[in-house]
Coordinates of C-alpha atoms and ligand atoms in Angstrom, one line a residue:
S1 CA 1.3 -13.5 13.9
T2 CA 1.4 -15.4 10.7
F3 CA 3.1 -12.7 8.7
E4 CA 6.5 -13.1 7.0
F5 CA 7.5 -9.5 6.4
I6 CA 5.9 -7.6 9.2
I7 CA 5.3 -8.0 12.9
V8 CA 1.9 -7.1 14.3
E9 CA 1.5 -6.4 18.0
R10 CA -1.3 -5.0 20.2
Q11 CA -0.2 -2.8 23.0
N12 CA -3.3 -1.7 25.0
A13 CA -5.5 0.0 22.4
V14 CA -2.8 0.5 19.9
G15 CA -2.1 -1.8 16.9
I16 CA 1.5 -1.8 15.9
I17 CA 2.7 -2.8 12.4
K18 CA 6.4 -3.2 12.3
L19 CA 8.0 -3.6 8.9
N20 CA 10.5 -6.5 9.3
R21 CA 12.9 -6.9 6.4
P22 CA 15.8 -5.2 8.1
K23 CA 18.5 -6.5 5.9
L24 CA 16.8 -4.9 2.8
L25 CA 16.0 -1.7 4.7
N26 CA 12.3 -2.8 4.7
A27 CA 12.1 -2.8 0.9
L28 CA 8.4 -3.0 0.0
S29 CA 7.7 -6.0 -2.1
F30 CA 4.3 -7.0 -3.2
G31 CA 4.3 -9.4 -0.3
V32 CA 5.0 -6.7 2.2
F33 CA 2.2 -4.5 0.8
G34 CA -0.2 -7.5 0.9
E35 CA 0.6 -8.1 4.5
I36 CA 0.2 -4.5 5.5
G37 CA -3.3 -4.6 3.9
A38 CA -4.2 -7.8 5.8
A39 CA -2.9 -6.3 9.0
V40 CA -4.9 -3.1 8.6
D41 CA -8.0 -5.3 7.9
D42 CA -7.4 -7.2 11.1
L43 CA -6.7 -4.1 13.3
E44 CA -9.6 -2.1 11.8
A45 CA -12.0 -4.9 12.6
D46 CA -10.7 -5.2 16.2
D47 CA -12.9 -3.1 18.5
A48 CA -10.2 -3.1 21.1
I49 CA -7.9 -1.1 18.8
G50 CA -8.3 2.7 18.6
C51 CA -5.2 3.7 16.7
I52 CA -2.7 2.1 14.3
L53 CA 1.0 2.7 14.4
I54 CA 3.3 1.7 11.6
T55 CA 7.0 1.7 12.0
G56 CA 10.3 0.3 10.6
S57 CA 13.7 -0.2 12.1
D58 CA 16.3 2.3 13.4
K59 CA 18.0 2.5 10.1
A60 CA 15.0 2.5 7.8
F61 CA 11.2 3.1 7.9
A62 CA 11.4 1.7 4.4
A63 CA 13.8 2.4 1.6
G64 CA 11.1 2.1 -1.1
A65 CA 9.5 -0.5 -3.3
D66 CA 11.7 -3.6 -3.8
I67 CA 13.9 -2.6 -6.7
K68 CA 15.1 -6.2 -7.3
E69 CA 11.5 -7.4 -7.6
M70 CA 10.5 -4.6 -9.9
Q71 CA 13.5 -4.5 -12.2
P72 CA 12.4 -7.4 -14.6
K73 CA 8.8 -6.2 -14.8
G74 CA 7.1 -4.6 -17.7
F75 CA 4.0 -2.4 -18.1
I76 CA 1.6 -5.3 -18.2
D77 CA 3.0 -6.8 -15.0
M78 CA 2.6 -3.6 -13.1
F79 CA -0.8 -3.1 -14.6
N80 CA -2.0 -6.5 -13.6
E81 CA -0.4 -6.6 -10.1
D82 CA -1.5 -3.0 -9.4
F83 CA 0.4 -1.7 -6.4
T84 CA -2.3 0.8 -5.6
S85 CA -5.1 -1.6 -4.9
I86 CA -3.2 -3.5 -2.2
G87 CA -1.7 -2.8 1.1
G88 CA -0.6 0.8 0.9
D89 CA -3.9 2.2 -0.3
R90 CA -5.7 0.1 2.3
L91 CA -3.8 2.1 5.0
A92 CA -4.9 5.4 3.4
R93 CA -8.5 4.2 3.4
C94 CA -8.4 3.1 7.1
R95 CA -11.1 4.8 9.2
K96 CA -9.1 4.5 12.4
P97 CA -6.4 7.1 13.1
T98 CA -3.0 6.1 11.9
I99 CA 0.5 7.2 12.8
A100 CA 3.8 6.6 11.0
A101 CA 6.8 6.5 13.3
V102 CA 9.8 7.1 11.0
A103 CA 13.4 6.6 11.8
G104 CA 16.1 6.5 9.1
Y105 CA 15.2 6.2 5.4
A106 CA 11.6 6.8 4.2
L107 CA 12.3 6.8 0.5
G108 CA 10.1 6.2 -2.6
G109 CA 7.3 3.9 -1.6
G110 CA 8.5 4.2 2.0
C111 CA 7.8 8.0 2.0
E112 CA 4.5 7.3 0.2
L113 CA 3.5 4.8 2.9
A114 CA 4.3 7.3 5.7
M115 CA 2.2 9.9 3.9
M116 CA -0.8 7.6 3.8
C117 CA -0.9 7.9 7.6
D118 CA -2.7 10.7 9.4
I119 CA 0.4 11.8 11.3
I120 CA 4.1 11.4 10.7
I121 CA 6.3 11.5 13.8
A122 CA 9.9 11.6 12.8
A123 CA 13.1 10.6 14.7
D124 CA 15.9 13.1 14.3
T125 CA 17.5 10.5 12.1
A126 CA 14.7 10.4 9.5
K127 CA 15.3 11.1 5.9
F128 CA 12.5 11.5 3.3
G129 CA 12.8 11.4 -0.4
Q130 CA 11.3 10.3 -3.7
P131 CA 14.3 9.0 -5.5
E132 CA 12.3 7.1 -8.2
I133 CA 13.7 9.6 -10.9
T134 CA 17.2 8.2 -10.3
L135 CA 15.8 4.8 -11.4
G136 CA 14.1 6.1 -14.5
T137 CA 10.6 6.0 -13.0
I138 CA 8.4 8.2 -10.9
P139 CA 6.5 7.8 -7.6
G140 CA 3.5 5.5 -8.0
I141 CA 1.4 5.5 -4.8
G142 CA 1.1 9.2 -3.9
G143 CA 4.6 10.7 -4.0
T144 CA 3.7 13.4 -6.6
Q145 CA 0.2 14.0 -5.0
R146 CA 0.3 13.7 -1.3
L147 CA 3.8 15.2 -1.1
T148 CA 2.7 18.2 -3.1
R149 CA -0.3 18.8 -0.9
A150 CA 1.9 18.4 2.2
I151 CA 4.9 20.6 1.3
G152 CA 3.9 22.6 -1.8
K153 CA 4.9 22.5 -5.4
S154 CA 8.4 23.9 -5.4
K155 CA 9.7 21.5 -2.7
A156 CA 7.8 18.5 -4.1
M157 CA 9.3 19.2 -7.5
D158 CA 12.7 19.6 -6.0
L159 CA 12.5 16.2 -4.4
C160 CA 10.8 14.4 -7.3
L161 CA 13.1 15.8 -9.9
T162 CA 16.5 15.7 -8.1
G163 CA 15.8 12.6 -6.1
R164 CA 17.5 14.3 -3.1
M165 CA 16.6 13.5 0.5
M166 CA 15.4 15.9 3.1
D167 CA 16.3 15.5 6.8
A168 CA 13.8 15.6 9.7
Q169 CA 14.3 19.3 10.3
E170 CA 13.6 20.2 6.7
A171 CA 10.6 17.9 6.7
E172 CA 9.2 19.4 9.8
R173 CA 9.7 23.0 8.5
A174 CA 7.9 22.0 5.3
G175 CA 5.0 20.5 7.1
L176 CA 5.5 16.9 6.2
V177 CA 6.0 15.7 9.8
S178 CA 4.1 16.8 12.9
R179 CA 7.0 16.5 15.3
I180 CA 10.6 15.4 15.6
V181 CA 11.8 13.4 18.6
P182 CA 15.2 12.0 19.6
A183 CA 15.7 8.6 17.8
D184 CA 15.9 6.7 21.1
K185 CA 12.5 8.1 22.2
L186 CA 10.7 7.5 18.9
M187 CA 8.6 4.5 19.9
E188 CA 7.9 5.9 23.4
E189 CA 6.6 9.2 22.0
A190 CA 4.7 7.7 19.1
L191 CA 3.1 5.1 21.4
A192 CA 2.1 7.8 23.8
A193 CA 0.5 9.8 21.0
A194 CA -1.2 6.7 19.7
E195 CA -2.5 5.8 23.2
K196 CA -3.8 9.3 23.7
I197 CA -5.7 9.2 20.4
A198 CA -7.0 5.7 21.2
S199 CA -8.3 7.0 24.6
M200 CA -10.6 9.4 22.8
S201 CA -14.1 8.6 21.6
Y202 CA -13.5 6.5 18.5
P203 CA -16.5 7.8 16.5
A204 CA -15.4 11.4 17.3
A205 CA -11.9 10.6 16.2
A206 CA -13.1 9.1 13.0
M207 CA -15.2 12.2 12.4
A208 CA -12.2 14.5 13.0
K209 CA -10.1 12.4 10.7
S210 CA -12.7 12.4 8.0
A211 CA -13.2 16.2 8.2
V212 CA -9.5 17.0 8.0
N213 CA -9.2 14.7 5.0
R214 CA -12.0 16.5 3.3
A215 CA -9.9 19.7 3.4
L216 CA -7.6 18.1 0.9
E217 CA -10.4 16.9 -1.4
T218 CA -12.8 19.8 -1.7
T219 CA -13.5 23.6 -1.6
L220 CA -13.5 25.6 1.6
A221 CA -17.2 26.1 1.5
E222 CA -17.9 22.4 1.0
G223 CA -15.4 21.4 3.6
L224 CA -16.9 23.8 6.1
A225 CA -20.3 22.3 5.4
V226 CA -19.0 18.8 5.9
E227 CA -17.4 19.9 9.2
R228 CA -20.5 21.6 10.4
D229 CA -22.6 18.5 9.6
L230 CA -20.2 16.2 11.4
F231 CA -20.0 18.6 14.3
R232 CA -23.7 18.5 14.7
S233 CA -23.7 14.7 14.3
S234 CA -21.3 14.4 17.2
F235 CA -24.1 15.6 19.4
A236 CA -25.8 12.3 18.8
L237 CA -22.9 10.5 20.5
E238 CA -23.2 9.3 24.1
D239 CA -19.5 10.0 24.3
R240 CA -20.2 13.7 23.6
S241 CA -22.7 14.2 26.4
E242 CA -20.4 12.1 28.7
G243 CA -17.3 14.2 27.6
M244 CA -19.0 17.5 28.4
A245 CA -20.5 16.1 31.7
A246 CA -17.1 14.9 32.7
F247 CA -15.5 18.3 32.1
I248 CA -18.2 20.0 34.2
E249 CA -17.9 17.4 37.0
K250 CA -14.0 17.7 36.8
R251 CA -13.5 14.0 36.1
K252 CA -12.2 11.9 33.3
P253 CA -14.7 10.9 30.6
N254 CA -15.7 7.2 30.3
N255 CA -15.8 6.8 26.6
K256 CA -18.0 4.0 25.2
N257 CA -17.2 4.6 21.6
R258 CA -20.9 5.1 20.8
Ligands
LIG1 C1 15.6 -3.5 -2.8 C2 17.0 -2.5 -1.4 C3 16.3 -1.3 -1.5 C4 15.2 -1.2 -2.3 C5 18.0 -1.0 -0.1 N1 18.0 -2.3 -0.5 N2 16.9 -0.4 -0.7 N3 16.6 -3.6 -2.0 N4 14.8 -2.4 -3.0 N5 14.4 -0.1 -2.4 C6 19.0 -3.3 -0.1 C7 20.4 -3.1 -0.8 O1 20.4 -3.6 -2.1 C8 21.3 -3.8 0.1 O2 21.1 -5.2 -0.2 C9 20.6 -3.6 1.5 O3 19.3 -3.2 1.2 C10 21.3 -2.5 2.2 O4 21.3 -1.3 1.4 P1 22.6 -0.5 1.1 O5 22.4 0.2 -0.2 O6 23.8 -1.3 1.2 O7 22.7 0.5 2.3 P2 23.3 2.0 2.3 O8 24.6 2.0 1.6 O9 23.2 2.4 3.8 O10 22.3 2.9 1.5 C11 21.0 3.1 2.0 C12 20.1 3.7 0.8 C13 20.2 2.9 -0.4 C14 20.6 5.2 0.5 C15 18.7 3.8 1.3 O11 19.9 1.5 -0.1 C16 19.2 3.2 -1.5 O12 19.4 4.2 -2.2 N6 18.2 2.4 -1.7 C17 17.2 2.6 -2.8 C18 16.3 3.8 -2.5 C19 15.3 4.0 -3.6 O13 15.7 4.2 -4.8 N7 14.0 3.9 -3.4 C20 13.0 4.0 -4.3 C21 12.6 2.7 -4.9 S1 11.4 2.9 -6.2 P3 22.4 -6.2 -0.4 O14 21.8 -7.5 -0.7 O15 23.2 -5.6 -1.4 O16 23.0 -6.2 1.0 C22 9.9 3.1 -5.4 C23 8.7 3.2 -6.2 C24 7.4 3.3 -5.5 O17 9.8 3.1 -4.2 C25 6.2 3.2 -6.4 C26 5.1 2.3 -6.0 C27 5.2 1.5 -4.7

């Protein structure tokens, strides 16, 4: 690939984005965010890809936004450069299912990047936190919002106000991560989950993703109405009639993503 700060690979139907600034614990500069956005554009446009997996190194998923890059900036720089309109938010707006495979530090913008994914799978070495307060700032791309929705007010306040880290066990108990796996099995397990998802009917997966995300945006009655409409819509899919026929005929479905 032509990227400087990330490595993009395709493994079967899974697009893998690996953050690749290991010496700086994958600190997220504007350049990194821009490349993540470009990679998501590429992978989302690629019909062969059914799931996107984002990961870092053994030591760090990402230790946050690049502090050395941010330090000299003022309000107008941050206003003009606008972190939120690039990379990270692009990942949150992706229609394809996304998984963050997190080992080591996922701090600040790193935790926020993981939370933009649909699923977080954590190695037992993972550590999550929003330490921005220790730098005299606050989270800027979802740390006060997605974290609060994921783990509730008291724990989100605890993390955002003290800057402390939580380990993988605490993160799983709190509902931030879907599962914990041994560190040396992280990529194997995350890839297996991603390939499983990619084997499903893509439009059905996109409907499921969209419906779950509605739950965070709307009332129960509205969310149930959206779900019901999408459920009915799925009956227009060839993959739906094929999926049910395959069950009845005791064979694997042949999904055509249509
Ligand atoms: C720039 C960073 C960095 C970061 C680590 N490094 N985190 N550089 N930005 N966020 C660099 C260090 O300066 C060091 O470079 C090298 O990576 C290795 O880090 P060490 O600190 O030596 O490692 P260690 O002692 O193991 O400590 C690990 C750590 C610590 C606990 C994760 O690095 C740390 O506290 N990092 C900052 C975490 C943080 O505050 N994140 C929030 C950022 S604000 P040298 O050159 O010295 O070897 C943020 C705002 C988001 O994310 C809002 C919008 C995006």
